[in-house]
Structures are given as C-alpha cells and as structure tokens.
Coordinates of C-alpha atoms in Angstrom, one line a residue:
Chain A
X145 CA 0.0 0.0 0.0
X146 CA 2.8 2.4 0.9
X147 CA 4.7 1.6 -2.3
X148 CA 1.6 2.2 -4.3
X149 CA 0.9 5.5 -2.6
X150 CA 4.5 6.7 -3.1
X151 CA 4.3 5.8 -6.8
X152 CA 1.0 7.6 -7.2
X153 CA 2.4 10.8 -5.6
X154 CA 5.5 10.6 -7.7
X155 CA 3.6 10.0 -10.9
X156 CA 1.2 12.9 -10.2
X157 CA 4.3 15.1 -9.5
X158 CA 5.9 14.0 -12.8
X159 CA 2.8 14.6 -14.9
X160 CA 2.1 17.9 -13.2
X161 CA 5.6 19.2 -13.8
X162 CA 5.7 18.0 -17.3
X163 CA 2.4 19.8 -18.1
X164 CA 3.6 22.9 -16.3
X165 CA 6.6 23.1 -18.7
X166 CA 4.4 22.8 -21.9
X167 CA 3.9 25.8 -24.1
X168 CA 0.1 25.7 -24.2
X169 CA -1.1 27.9 -21.3
X170 CA -4.2 25.7 -20.7
X171 CA -2.0 22.7 -20.2
X172 CA 0.1 24.8 -17.8
X173 CA -3.0 25.5 -15.8
X174 CA -4.0 21.8 -15.8
X175 CA -0.4 21.0 -14.7
X176 CA -0.8 23.2 -11.7
X177 CA -4.0 21.5 -10.7
X178 CA -2.4 18.1 -10.9
X179 CA 0.6 19.3 -8.9
X180 CA -1.7 20.7 -6.2
X181 CA -3.4 17.3 -6.1
X182 CA -0.1 15.5 -5.7
X183 CA 0.8 17.7 -2.7
X184 CA -2.7 17.1 -1.2
X185 CA -2.4 13.3 -1.6
X186 CA 1.0 13.5 0.1
X187 CA -0.5 15.5 3.0
X188 CA -3.3 12.9 3.3
X189 CA -0.7 10.1 3.7
X190 CA 1.1 12.2 6.3
X191 CA -1.6 11.1 8.7
X192 CA 0.7 8.0 9.3
X193 CA 2.9 9.9 11.7
X194 CA 4.4 8.0 14.6
X195 CA 2.2 4.9 14.7
X196 CA -1.1 6.7 13.9
X197 CA -2.7 5.3 10.8
X198 CA -3.5 7.2 7.7
X199 CA -7.0 8.5 7.1
X200 CA -8.0 5.8 4.6
X201 CA -6.6 2.8 6.4
X202 CA -9.1 0.0 7.3
X203 CA -7.4 -1.0 10.6
X204 CA -10.0 -1.4 13.3
X205 CA -9.5 0.4 16.6
X206 CA -6.8 2.8 15.5
X207 CA -7.1 6.5 15.3
X208 CA -5.9 8.7 12.4
X209 CA -4.6 12.1 12.8
X210 CA -7.1 14.7 11.8
X211 CA -4.7 17.6 11.3
X212 CA -3.4 16.8 7.8
X213 CA -7.0 16.6 6.7
X214 CA -7.6 20.1 8.0
X215 CA -4.5 21.2 6.1
X216 CA -5.7 19.7 2.9
X217 CA -9.1 21.4 3.3
X218 CA -7.4 24.8 3.7
X219 CA -5.0 24.1 0.8
X220 CA -7.9 23.1 -1.5
X221 CA -9.9 26.2 -0.7
X222 CA -6.9 28.5 -1.3
X223 CA -5.9 26.8 -4.6
X224 CA -9.5 26.9 -5.8
X225 CA -9.5 30.7 -5.4
X226 CA -6.2 31.0 -7.1
X227 CA -7.1 28.7 -10.0
X228 CA -10.3 30.5 -10.7
X229 CA -8.4 33.8 -10.8
X230 CA -5.9 32.3 -13.1
X231 CA -8.6 31.1 -15.5
X232 CA -9.9 34.7 -15.7
X233 CA -6.3 35.9 -16.3
X234 CA -5.9 33.3 -19.1
X235 CA -9.0 34.6 -20.7
X236 CA -7.7 38.2 -20.7
X237 CA -4.4 37.0 -22.1
X238 CA -6.1 35.0 -24.8
X239 CA -8.2 38.0 -25.8
X240 CA -5.3 40.4 -25.7
X241 CA -2.6 38.4 -27.4
X242 CA -4.8 36.2 -29.6
X243 CA -2.8 33.1 -28.8
X244 CA -2.6 30.3 -26.3
X245 CA 1.1 29.7 -26.8
X246 CA 3.2 30.9 -23.9
X247 CA 6.2 31.6 -26.2
X248 CA 4.1 34.2 -28.0
X249 CA 3.0 35.9 -24.7
X250 CA 6.2 37.9 -24.4
X251 CA 5.4 41.6 -24.4
X252 CA 7.6 42.3 -21.4
X253 CA 10.8 40.6 -22.5
X254 CA 12.4 43.7 -24.2
Chain B
X43 CA -3.4 42.6 28.3
X44 CA -0.3 43.1 26.2
X45 CA -1.0 39.9 24.3
X46 CA -3.8 41.4 22.3
X47 CA -1.2 43.9 20.8
X48 CA 0.3 41.1 18.6
X49 CA -2.9 40.6 16.7
X50 CA -3.7 44.3 16.1
X51 CA -1.2 44.9 13.2
X52 CA -2.9 41.9 11.4
X53 CA -6.5 42.4 12.4
X54 CA -6.7 46.1 11.7
X55 CA -5.9 46.0 8.0
X56 CA -7.9 42.8 7.5
X57 CA -11.1 44.3 9.0
X58 CA -10.5 47.5 7.2
X59 CA -10.2 45.7 3.9
X60 CA -13.6 44.1 4.5
X61 CA -15.1 47.5 5.4
X62 CA -13.4 49.1 2.4
X63 CA -15.2 46.6 0.1
X64 CA -18.5 48.0 1.5
X65 CA -17.3 51.6 0.8
X66 CA -16.9 51.0 -2.9
X67 CA -19.6 53.5 -3.9
X68 CA -17.7 56.3 -2.1
X69 CA -14.2 56.4 -3.6
X70 CA -12.7 59.2 -1.6
X71 CA -14.1 57.8 1.7
X72 CA -12.8 54.4 0.8
X73 CA -9.3 55.8 0.1
X74 CA -9.1 57.8 3.3
X75 CA -10.6 55.0 5.4
X76 CA -8.0 52.7 4.1
X77 CA -5.2 55.1 4.7
X78 CA -6.4 55.8 8.2
X79 CA -6.6 52.1 8.9
X80 CA -3.1 51.5 7.6
X81 CA -1.8 54.4 9.8
X82 CA -3.5 52.9 12.8
X83 CA -2.0 49.5 12.1
X84 CA 1.4 51.1 11.8
X85 CA 1.1 52.9 15.1
X86 CA 0.0 49.6 16.6
X87 CA 3.0 47.7 15.3
X88 CA 5.3 50.6 16.4
X89 CA 3.8 50.3 19.9
X90 CA 4.2 46.5 19.7
X91 CA 7.9 46.9 18.8
X92 CA 8.3 49.4 21.7
X93 CA 6.7 46.9 24.1
X94 CA 8.8 44.0 22.9
X95 CA 12.0 46.1 23.2
X96 CA 11.0 47.4 26.6
X97 CA 10.0 44.1 28.1
X98 CA 12.9 42.2 26.7
X99 CA 10.5 39.2 26.2
X100 CA 8.6 38.1 23.1
X101 CA 4.9 39.0 23.3
X102 CA 2.8 35.8 22.5
X103 CA -0.9 35.6 21.7
X104 CA -2.6 32.2 21.6
X105 CA -5.6 32.4 19.2
X106 CA -8.8 31.2 20.7
X107 CA -7.1 30.5 24.0
X108 CA -5.8 27.1 22.8
X109 CA -2.5 26.2 24.5
X110 CA 0.7 26.5 22.4
X111 CA 1.4 23.5 20.2
X112 CA -2.3 23.0 19.4
X113 CA -3.7 26.4 18.5
X114 CA -2.4 29.0 16.2
X115 CA 0.2 31.2 17.9
X116 CA 1.1 34.8 17.1
X117 CA 4.6 35.7 18.3
X118 CA 6.3 39.1 18.2
X119 CA 9.9 38.7 19.1
X120 CA 12.5 41.3 18.2
X121 CA 13.0 40.1 14.6
X122 CA 9.3 39.7 13.7
X123 CA 8.2 42.9 15.5
X124 CA 11.0 44.9 13.7
X125 CA 10.2 43.5 10.2
X126 CA 6.4 43.9 10.8
X127 CA 7.0 47.6 11.8
X128 CA 9.2 48.1 8.7
X129 CA 6.6 46.6 6.4
X130 CA 3.8 48.7 7.8
X131 CA 5.9 51.9 7.8
X132 CA 6.7 51.5 4.1
X133 CA 3.0 50.6 3.4
X134 CA 1.9 53.8 5.0
X135 CA 4.0 55.7 2.5
X136 CA 2.6 53.4 -0.2
X137 CA -0.9 54.5 0.7
X138 CA 0.2 58.2 0.7
X139 CA 1.6 57.7 -2.8
X140 CA -1.6 55.9 -3.9
X141 CA -3.7 58.8 -2.6
X142 CA -1.9 61.2 -4.8
X143 CA -1.4 59.0 -7.8
X144 CA -3.0 59.5 -11.3
X145 CA -3.1 55.9 -12.3
X146 CA -6.4 54.5 -13.4
X147 CA -5.7 51.3 -11.5
X148 CA -5.5 53.3 -8.2
X149 CA -9.0 54.6 -8.8
X150 CA -10.4 51.1 -9.4
X151 CA -12.9 50.4 -6.6
X152 CA -11.1 47.2 -5.4
X153 CA -7.6 48.7 -5.3
X154 CA -7.6 49.7 -1.6
X155 CA -9.1 46.5 -0.2
X156 CA -6.5 44.5 -2.1
X157 CA -3.7 46.8 -1.0
X158 CA -4.8 46.3 2.6
X159 CA -5.0 42.5 2.1
X160 CA -1.4 42.6 0.8
X161 CA -0.3 44.4 4.0
X162 CA -2.3 41.9 6.1
X163 CA -0.7 38.9 4.5
X164 CA 2.8 40.3 4.8
X165 CA 2.5 41.4 8.5
X166 CA 0.7 38.1 9.3
X167 CA 3.4 36.0 7.7
X168 CA 6.0 37.8 9.8
X169 CA 4.1 37.7 13.1
X170 CA 2.8 34.1 13.0
X171 CA 4.4 31.4 15.0
X172 CA 2.7 28.6 13.1
X173 CA 4.3 27.3 10.0
X174 CA 1.0 26.4 8.2
X175 CA -0.4 29.9 9.0
X176 CA 2.7 31.2 7.3
X177 CA 1.6 29.3 4.2
X178 CA -1.9 30.9 4.4
X179 CA -0.5 34.4 4.8
X180 CA 2.0 33.9 1.9
X181 CA -0.9 32.8 -0.3
X182 CA -2.8 36.0 0.7
X183 CA 0.2 38.0 -0.4
X184 CA 0.4 36.2 -3.7
X185 CA -3.3 36.4 -4.6
X186 CA -3.6 40.1 -3.7
X187 CA -0.3 40.9 -5.5
X188 CA -1.4 39.3 -8.7
X189 CA -4.8 40.9 -8.6
X190 CA -3.2 44.3 -8.1
X191 CA -0.8 43.8 -11.0
X192 CA -3.4 42.4 -13.3
X193 CA -5.4 45.6 -13.0
X194 CA -2.4 47.8 -13.8
X195 CA -2.4 50.6 -16.3
X196 CA 0.5 48.9 -18.1
X197 CA -1.0 46.8 -20.9
X198 CA 1.4 43.9 -20.0
X199 CA 0.0 43.7 -16.5
X200 CA -2.0 40.4 -17.0
X201 CA 1.1 38.8 -18.6
X202 CA 3.3 39.7 -15.6
X203 CA 0.6 38.5 -13.2
X204 CA 0.4 35.2 -15.0
X205 CA 4.1 34.7 -14.8
X206 CA 4.2 35.5 -11.1
X207 CA 1.2 33.3 -10.4
X208 CA 2.8 30.3 -12.1
X209 CA 6.1 30.6 -10.2
X210 CA 4.7 31.5 -6.9
X211 CA 2.1 28.7 -7.0
X212 CA 5.0 26.3 -7.5
X213 CA 6.7 28.0 -4.5
X214 CA 3.5 27.5 -2.4
X215 CA 3.4 23.8 -3.3
X216 CA 7.0 23.5 -2.2
X217 CA 6.2 25.2 1.1
X218 CA 3.2 23.0 1.6
X219 CA 5.3 19.9 0.8
X220 CA 8.0 21.1 3.2
X221 CA 5.4 21.6 5.9
X222 CA 4.1 18.1 5.3
X223 CA 7.6 16.6 5.5
X224 CA 8.2 18.4 8.8
X225 CA 4.9 17.2 10.1
X226 CA 5.8 13.6 9.2
X227 CA 9.1 13.9 11.0
X228 CA 8.2 15.9 14.0
X229 CA 4.4 15.9 14.4
X230 CA 3.9 19.5 15.0
X231 CA 3.3 22.8 13.1
X232 CA 4.2 25.3 15.8
X233 CA 7.5 26.9 15.1
X234 CA 8.7 26.9 18.7
X235 CA 7.7 23.3 19.2
X236 CA 9.3 22.4 15.9
X237 CA 12.6 24.0 16.9
X238 CA 12.5 22.2 20.2
X239 CA 11.8 18.8 18.6
X240 CA 14.3 19.3 15.8
X241 CA 17.0 20.2 18.3
X242 CA 16.2 17.0 20.3
X243 CA 16.3 14.8 17.2
X244 CA 18.1 16.3 14.3
X245 CA 18.7 13.0 12.6
X246 CA 15.2 12.5 11.1
X247 CA 15.7 11.4 7.4
X248 CA 13.0 13.8 6.2
X249 CA 14.7 16.9 7.7
X250 CA 17.2 17.6 4.8
X251 CA 14.4 17.2 2.2
X252 CA 12.2 19.6 4.2
X253 CA 15.0 22.1 4.4
X254 CA 15.5 21.9 0.7
X255 CA 11.8 22.5 0.0
X256 CA 11.7 25.5 2.4
X257 CA 14.9 26.9 0.9
X258 CA 13.4 26.8 -2.6
X259 CA 10.2 28.4 -1.4
X260 CA 12.0 31.3 0.3
X261 CA 14.3 31.8 -2.7
X262 CA 11.3 32.1 -5.0
X263 CA 9.6 34.5 -2.6
X264 CA 12.6 36.8 -2.4
X265 CA 13.5 36.4 -6.1
X266 CA 17.0 35.1 -5.4
X267 CA 19.1 33.7 -8.3
X268 CA 18.2 31.4 -10.1
X269 CA 14.5 32.0 -9.4
X270 CA 14.7 35.7 -10.2
X271 CA 13.4 35.7 -13.8
X272 CA 9.8 36.7 -12.9
X273 CA 10.7 39.6 -10.7
X274 CA 11.8 42.4 -13.1
X275 CA 8.7 41.7 -15.3
X276 CA 6.4 41.7 -12.3
X277 CA 7.8 44.7 -10.6
X278 CA 7.8 46.7 -13.8
X279 CA 4.3 46.0 -14.9
X280 CA 2.5 46.6 -11.5
X281 CA 1.0 50.0 -10.6
X282 CA 3.7 52.3 -9.0
X283 CA 2.5 52.2 -5.4
X284 CA 2.2 48.4 -5.6
X285 CA 5.6 47.9 -7.3
X286 CA 7.2 50.1 -4.6
X287 CA 5.8 47.7 -2.0
X288 CA 6.6 44.5 -3.8
X289 CA 10.2 45.3 -4.5
X290 CA 11.0 46.7 -1.1
X291 CA 9.0 44.8 1.6
X292 CA 7.1 41.9 0.0
X293 CA 10.4 40.2 -1.0
X294 CA 11.5 40.5 2.6
X295 CA 9.2 37.6 3.6
X296 CA 11.8 35.3 2.0
X297 CA 14.6 37.1 4.0
X298 CA 12.5 36.6 7.2
X299 CA 12.0 32.9 6.3
X300 CA 15.8 32.4 6.0
X301 CA 16.5 34.2 9.2
X302 CA 14.0 32.0 11.0
X303 CA 15.4 28.9 9.4
X304 CA 19.1 29.6 10.1
X305 CA 18.6 30.9 13.7
X306 CA 15.5 29.1 15.1
X307 CA 14.4 26.0 13.2
X308 CA 17.5 24.4 11.8
X309 CA 20.7 26.1 13.0
X310 CA 22.5 22.8 12.8
X311 CA 22.1 22.4 9.0
X312 CA 25.5 23.9 8.0
X313 CA 25.2 23.6 4.2
X314 CA 22.3 26.1 4.3
X315 CA 24.8 28.9 5.3
X316 CA 27.2 28.0 2.5
X317 CA 24.3 27.9 0.1
X318 CA 23.0 31.3 1.2
X319 CA 26.5 32.8 0.6
X320 CA 26.6 31.4 -2.9
X321 CA 23.0 32.5 -3.7
X322 CA 23.8 36.0 -2.3
X323 CA 27.0 36.4 -4.3
X324 CA 25.3 35.2 -7.5
X325 CA 22.4 37.6 -6.9
X326 CA 24.8 40.5 -6.3
X327 CA 26.6 39.9 -9.6
X328 CA 23.4 39.1 -11.7
X329 CA 21.5 42.0 -10.2
X330 CA 24.2 44.5 -10.8
X331 CA 24.9 43.5 -14.4
X332 CA 21.2 43.1 -15.1
X333 CA 20.5 46.6 -13.8
X334 CA 23.2 48.1 -16.0
X335 CA 21.7 46.3 -19.1
X336 CA 18.1 47.6 -18.7
X337 CA 16.3 50.4 -20.6
X338 CA 13.6 51.1 -18.1
X339 CA 14.0 52.9 -14.7
X340 CA 11.5 50.6 -12.9
X341 CA 13.1 47.5 -14.3
X342 CA 16.5 48.8 -13.3
X343 CA 15.4 49.1 -9.7
X344 CA 13.8 45.7 -9.8
X345 CA 17.2 44.2 -10.8
X346 CA 18.8 46.3 -8.2
X347 CA 16.5 44.6 -5.6
X348 CA 18.1 41.3 -6.7
X349 CA 21.5 42.6 -5.9
X350 CA 20.5 44.1 -2.6
X351 CA 18.8 40.9 -1.5
X352 CA 22.1 39.2 -2.4
X353 CA 23.9 41.4 0.1
X354 CA 21.4 40.5 2.8
X355 CA 21.8 36.8 2.1
X356 CA 25.6 37.0 2.3
X357 CA 25.1 38.5 5.8
X358 CA 22.7 35.8 6.8
X359 CA 24.9 33.1 5.4
X360 CA 28.0 34.3 7.4
X361 CA 25.8 33.8 10.5
X362 CA 28.0 35.6 13.0
X363 CA 26.2 37.9 15.5
X364 CA 27.6 41.0 13.8
X365 CA 26.7 39.9 10.3
X366 CA 23.1 38.9 11.3
X367 CA 22.8 42.4 12.8
X368 CA 24.1 43.9 9.5
X369 CA 21.6 41.8 7.6
X370 CA 18.7 43.1 9.7
X371 CA 20.0 46.7 9.3
X372 CA 20.3 46.2 5.6
X373 CA 16.8 44.8 5.3
X374 CA 15.3 47.8 7.1
X375 CA 17.3 50.4 5.2
X376 CA 16.8 48.8 1.8
X377 CA 13.0 48.8 2.3
X378 CA 13.1 52.6 2.7
X379 CA 15.5 53.3 -0.1
X380 CA 14.0 51.0 -2.7
X381 CA 10.4 52.1 -2.2
X382 CA 11.5 55.7 -2.6
X383 CA 13.4 55.0 -5.8
X384 CA 10.5 53.0 -7.4
X385 CA 8.1 55.8 -6.5
X386 CA 10.4 58.3 -8.2
X387 CA 10.5 56.2 -11.3
X388 CA 6.7 56.0 -11.2
X389 CA 6.6 59.7 -10.8
X390 CA 8.7 60.2 -14.0
X391 CA 6.4 57.7 -15.8
X392 CA 3.3 59.7 -14.7
X393 CA 4.8 62.9 -16.2
X394 CA 6.1 61.3 -19.4
X395 CA 4.2 61.8 -22.7
X396 CA 3.6 58.1 -22.8
X397 CA 3.0 56.4 -19.5
X398 CA 6.3 54.4 -19.1
X399 CA 9.5 54.8 -17.2
X400 CA 11.5 53.6 -20.3
X401 CA 14.7 55.7 -20.7
X402 CA 13.9 56.3 -24.4
X403 CA 10.8 58.2 -23.3
X404 CA 11.9 59.9 -20.1
X405 CA 15.3 61.0 -21.4
X406 CA 15.9 64.6 -20.6
X407 CA 12.6 65.0 -18.8
X408 CA 14.4 66.1 -15.6
X409 CA 14.4 69.7 -16.7
X410 CA 10.7 69.8 -15.9
X411 CA 11.0 67.8 -12.6
X412 CA 13.8 69.4 -10.5
X413 CA 12.4 68.4 -7.1
X414 CA 12.3 64.7 -8.2
X415 CA 15.9 65.1 -9.4
X416 CA 17.1 66.2 -5.9
X417 CA 15.2 63.2 -4.3
X418 CA 16.5 60.8 -7.0
X419 CA 20.1 62.0 -6.4
X420 CA 19.8 61.5 -2.6
X421 CA 18.0 58.2 -2.9
X422 CA 20.6 57.0 -5.5
X423 CA 23.4 58.0 -3.1
X424 CA 21.7 55.9 -0.4
X425 CA 21.3 52.9 -2.7
X426 CA 25.0 53.1 -3.7
X427 CA 26.1 53.5 -0.1
X428 CA 27.6 57.0 -0.1
X429 CA 28.4 58.4 3.4
X430 CA 25.8 60.6 4.8
X431 CA 22.9 58.2 3.8
X432 CA 21.5 55.1 5.6
X433 CA 22.7 52.8 2.7
X434 CA 26.3 53.6 3.8
X435 CA 25.6 52.6 7.4
X436 CA 24.2 49.2 6.4
X437 CA 26.9 48.5 3.8
X438 CA 29.6 49.5 6.3
X439 CA 28.1 47.2 8.9
X440 CA 28.0 44.3 6.5
X441 CA 31.7 44.8 5.3
X442 CA 32.9 45.3 8.9
X443 CA 31.1 42.1 10.0
X444 CA 32.8 40.2 7.2
X445 CA 36.3 41.5 8.0
X446 CA 35.9 40.9 11.7
X447 CA 34.7 37.4 11.1
X448 CA 37.6 36.7 8.7
X449 CA 40.2 38.0 11.1
X450 CA 38.7 36.1 14.0
X451 CA 38.9 32.9 11.9
X452 CA 35.3 32.0 12.7
X453 CA 35.0 29.7 9.7
X454 CA 37.4 27.1 8.4
X455 CA 37.5 28.2 4.8
X456 CA 38.5 31.9 4.5
X457 CA 37.3 31.9 0.9
X458 CA 33.8 32.2 2.2
X459 CA 34.7 35.7 3.6
X460 CA 37.2 37.2 1.2
X461 CA 35.6 36.2 -2.1
X462 CA 32.1 37.6 -1.2
X463 CA 33.7 40.7 0.3
X464 CA 35.6 41.4 -2.9
X465 CA 32.6 40.7 -5.1
X466 CA 30.2 42.8 -3.1
X467 CA 32.7 45.6 -3.1
X468 CA 32.8 45.4 -6.9
X469 CA 29.0 45.4 -7.0
X470 CA 28.8 48.6 -5.0
X471 CA 30.7 50.2 -7.9
X472 CA 28.1 48.7 -10.3
X473 CA 25.3 50.3 -8.2
X474 CA 27.0 53.7 -8.5
X475 CA 27.3 53.1 -12.3
X476 CA 23.7 52.3 -12.9
X477 CA 22.2 54.9 -10.6
X478 CA 24.3 57.7 -12.1
X479 CA 23.6 56.5 -15.6
X480 CA 19.9 56.9 -14.9
X481 CA 20.5 60.3 -13.2
X482 CA 22.5 61.6 -16.2
X483 CA 20.1 60.3 -18.8
X484 CA 17.1 61.8 -17.2
X485 CA 18.4 65.1 -15.7
X486 CA 21.5 66.0 -17.8
X487 CA 20.6 65.2 -21.3
X488 CA 18.4 67.5 -23.4
X489 CA 14.7 66.6 -23.8
X490 CA 14.1 65.2 -27.3
X491 CA 10.5 64.4 -28.0
X492 CA 10.0 61.9 -30.7
X493 CA 7.3 64.0 -32.3
X494 CA 6.5 67.7 -31.8
X495 CA 3.1 67.1 -30.1
X496 CA 4.8 65.0 -27.4
X497 CA 4.9 67.2 -24.3
X498 CA 5.8 66.6 -20.7
X499 CA 2.6 66.6 -18.6
X500 CA 2.4 69.6 -16.3
X501 CA 1.2 67.5 -13.3
X502 CA 2.0 64.0 -12.2
X503 CA 1.7 61.9 -9.1
X504 CA 2.4 63.5 -5.7
X505 CA 6.0 63.6 -4.5
X506 CA 5.0 63.6 -0.8
X507 CA 5.6 59.9 -0.2
X508 CA 9.1 59.6 -1.8
X509 CA 10.1 62.9 -0.1
X510 CA 9.1 61.4 3.2
X511 CA 11.0 58.2 2.6
X512 CA 14.1 60.0 1.4
X513 CA 14.0 62.2 4.5
X514 CA 13.9 59.0 6.6
X515 CA 16.9 57.7 4.6
X516 CA 18.9 60.9 5.4
X517 CA 17.7 60.9 9.1
X518 CA 18.7 57.2 9.6
X519 CA 22.1 57.9 7.9
X520 CA 22.9 60.9 10.1
X521 CA 21.4 59.5 13.3
X522 CA 21.9 55.9 12.5
X523 CA 23.1 54.9 16.0
X524 CA 19.7 53.8 17.6
X525 CA 18.9 51.6 14.6
X526 CA 22.4 50.1 14.6
X527 CA 22.1 49.5 18.3
X528 CA 18.7 47.9 17.9
X529 CA 19.8 45.6 15.1
X530 CA 22.6 44.3 17.3
X531 CA 19.9 43.6 20.0
X532 CA 17.9 41.8 17.4
X533 CA 20.9 39.7 16.6
X534 CA 21.4 38.9 20.3
X535 CA 17.8 37.7 20.4
X536 CA 18.4 35.5 17.4
X537 CA 21.4 34.0 19.1
X538 CA 19.1 32.8 21.9
X539 CA 16.3 30.8 20.3
X540 CA 15.4 29.4 23.7
X541 CA 13.9 32.7 24.6
X542 CA 11.5 32.4 21.7
X543 CA 10.7 28.7 22.6
X544 CA 10.1 29.3 26.3
X545 CA 7.9 32.4 25.6
X546 CA 5.7 30.3 23.4
X547 CA 5.7 26.9 25.2
X548 CA 6.1 28.0 28.8
X549 CA 9.1 28.2 31.0
X550 CA 9.3 24.5 31.5
X551 CA 10.0 23.8 27.8
X552 CA 13.1 21.7 27.5
X553 CA 15.9 23.0 25.4
X554 CA 18.4 20.3 24.5
X555 CA 20.8 22.0 22.2

C-alpha cells in the first residue's frame, strides 16, 4: 500500500511538472491543478505519523490524525480561489494576445 | 493585556479591507478610510515593537485560547516585530503615494481592499508562530499581489501577473510539501515546538528534504538567483504604489524565512549557510549586471533589488552575530530606499508623454522635474552607499562584520569571507554606475520628443511619499546609531532561540541544544 501511494504521488508530480513546462497555457493551468493534487495526496498520507494510521486505512480500533485533513481542506480552498483567478487571467491573455502559446506571450521581454 | 497587541497589526488591515469593500460607492471615503486604517495599524505595530523592546521578552498571543502547540500562535519577538513595523511603515508611504497617484488602477474600486490585504498577508506572515499559518499568509500576499498587478495601467499587467502566479504557486506547493515533511518527521506545526523537537532529534531522514523545499520556497519568494526571472517583469508592470511595496517589503518575507530557518528552526544544518552565501554572491553579480543592461527605470530598480537581497543573504549566510545584525539593518534600510526609488521612477512615468519609465521616453525630462531630481540623487546615493545616507551605514556594517569574522577565523574556509567581500565591493561600484547613468540620462541630457506634439505633462503623481522616505533615509544615515544598536539587539535575540521557545511553550520547555 505504501509503495503504491508513493508511486502515485511521484507519478502525479511528474505529470504535473511536465504539463507545467508545456507551451500551451491551458496545459500549464492543468499541470498546476495536478501538482496541487499531488501535494494534497502527500499530505493525506502524512496522517501516518508516529504509529497513527493514515486516514483511509481500514485498521480497526486505530485513530488517524485529523490535522493533515484540515491542512488539505485549507489548501484546497486556497488553490480553488487561485485557479479561478488564473482562468480569468488566461481569458484576458487569450483575448489580448490572440494566442494560447506561452512563447508568444512575451510583451515584457524587451 | 499586552498579548492582544500582537494581533492588532494583522487584524486592523484585515477588518479595514472588509469595510473598504463596502465603501466602494464612495471612492474618496474608501481611500481615506484605508489610509487611516493603515496608519493605525502602523502605530499599533510601532507600539508592539516598543513593548517588545521594553519588556525584553517576546509577546505571545494564543488564538482562541488554545495552548501553544495545538492552536495558532502569534509571536512578536525582536525580529518579527522589527520586520512587521518596517513593512507597515513602508506601506503607510505606499498609501500616501496611492492617494496622490494619477493611475487608473488606483481609482479602481477594489484597489484599496486588495492593497490592505497585501499588507495583512505580509504582516501576518511575519508575526505568525505557526508554519501552516505562514503558508496561508503567503498565499494571501500572492493572490492580492497578482490581482493588483493584473489591474495595472500597463498593458502587460496580465502577462506579468500570469508569470508570477505560475512561479509563486509552485513555491507555495514547495512550502506545503516542506510543511508536510516536517509534520511527518516531528508531528507539530508550531515553530517553537518544531525548533525544540528538531534540536532534540536532528537525525530524522526527512529533515534535509524539508529544508531543501523550504529553501526553494523562500528563494522564489525573495526572487533570489536562479529564481529571479519573474521579478523584473512583475515589478515593472504593476502600478507604482504596488511595485514600490513588492520590491521593497514583500520580497522580505523570504529574508524573514531564511533568518528563522538559520537561527531558530535548523541552525545545525550547516550547508544552508554556505548555500546562502553562494546565492547571495550570485544575486549581487546578476542583479548589478542586469540593472546596467536595462532600458527602463522601474526595471532597473527591480534588478537592483536582486543585488541588494544578495547582500542580505551573504550577511545571513555568514551567520556571525555582527553579520546577522548587519543583515537586519540592511533589510530595514533597503526597504526605505528601494520604495522611494521606485516611487520616483513611477513619478517620472506619470509625467512622461507616454506612461512608461523607459529611458527612451523619459530621457531629458528632468528639466521639468527638478524636485524629483534632488530626491533621486539623494536616494541614489543611499542605494549606492555614499556616506551621509543610511545605505552607507548598512553596507559598512556588512563589510565590517565580514572583515571581523575573517580576522577572528570564525569559519574554516576563509574563501567564504574574502571572495564575497571582494565581489560585493565590486557590486557597490556597479550600483554607482547604474544609478548615475539613470540620473544623467534623465536630468542632464536635453529633452528630445520623438514627435512635436509630445509634451511633458504639467502634473503627475504626488511627490510627498518619496520625499518622506528620502527624508527618513537621510535621518537614519545621520542619526543611525539607535537603529544600529537595535539591530545588534535583534541579533542577540536571534542567538538565543530558547527565549522564543520558552515564551511560546512556557518556562518548563526543555531545550536540549
């Protein structure tokens, strides 16, 4: 189970970073969402601190730590606000620059 | 009773931002309400600093009455109270500039609430004693910062905001990941508790990884090399009062993070100090050369921030009591100088025929703005570190701390002292070069409009705020002694992290270092 979780987090990080480095700005946005989910999944598995089981374990009679879940909740709310703002920003950029290619959004590099 | 003081510098701007949202139909009332709230918050943080200095003890507030490792703690020790006061002082001048600014962005009805939210996030990040709360406050800074930049008069505002959003979101994920790693290893989020547990058990395998993630975060936040590429774009495109804040105090959240890391949380991680010296020296060189190569006054000062942050990181990296004092002093003085210089660049842009601070447009405009020229000259002297100004005091303190440490043989490899000393000496000359190039381009060359109908505008933004900041720079240069003395006190506090830990967790807290 732990190996599976570690690979899942690693794969999400890899996919997220790869999409973040693409030229299409929509893919960049999706990459950020995937990255944020990788971090959230990591935080969820953090519940396994010091003998306390993680939140989704089926062990009977053992407690899981509720704090990481509170952290994830906060992180989700914050990133939701940020992503919705970024989508609005992408709309402005698409209208103003008439492109979705981040290499062509370079008005400032002079 | 004193405990409530810690929350006031955070609570006042936050509440005022909410009220300012309701005041949107009344623009002038909203502006003056926001300015009044900021001034009150600044007075509150000044009183907080005075209390902390007088008591010689950190002032701690446990939110909701929860005892220390469980609830959110707000802590004002010498370092955080000083930096919070510095931020709010500069923000007061930012509001004064905004009140007299001609930008369309400043008259947008959400400008003042967002500006107050920026101040809240910054102060809260510096005063919090809980590492997850630091993440929340940093996010508040990021989101209000990008919103303020996206509404800029500069048509490239959204592009700059997008770039900053991408890089700073990655930074936030790094911070969150680092927090998660620390929680796996030590099971707490309270900074004092964390420091205590790390000192008891520094061999946890996750600790180096957590330190790397936090280092990357704070490097991105303070735009250190190699994560600086977003910063000149972002600081050039944002509205002048905002860019003056971003480039002077908002980058200081990274400096604060490194000071906390190296003196409270992980003082035993020695590679961090070496890394900070390398980062600092690289920033000093990149920033100086970048500033010489630019064609826009605002962009030039954004690159200059890169170099000045480099100076601070060299001081933090040396880690001797004198060099930490010099780093705090440098942080304070740089905030005043850099905000004044960016406001003056913005003033030039507001008078220019086309609203930009590009040298090709503002060349020779100085004939019509003599007062700004005097201020620019004084501020430039301060930035380069010429004697009667405060920049000289902070640079002298940094050099002296380096020489003293090298002579005392405080570190095995002397190259860590002499090489940075030589390079930052060279970079001071670079500062002089780019400041005086700007001064000569704008104030000595004749005005050459590109077409006959291009005229310098008769009125621009108000010069009150940069004049006040430059006056403070002169005052702190001439009467620098109290601030120098206080910076050494701050450094003495930083040398005793057990004071911080005991103030938060109670006197029986064990300290095993």
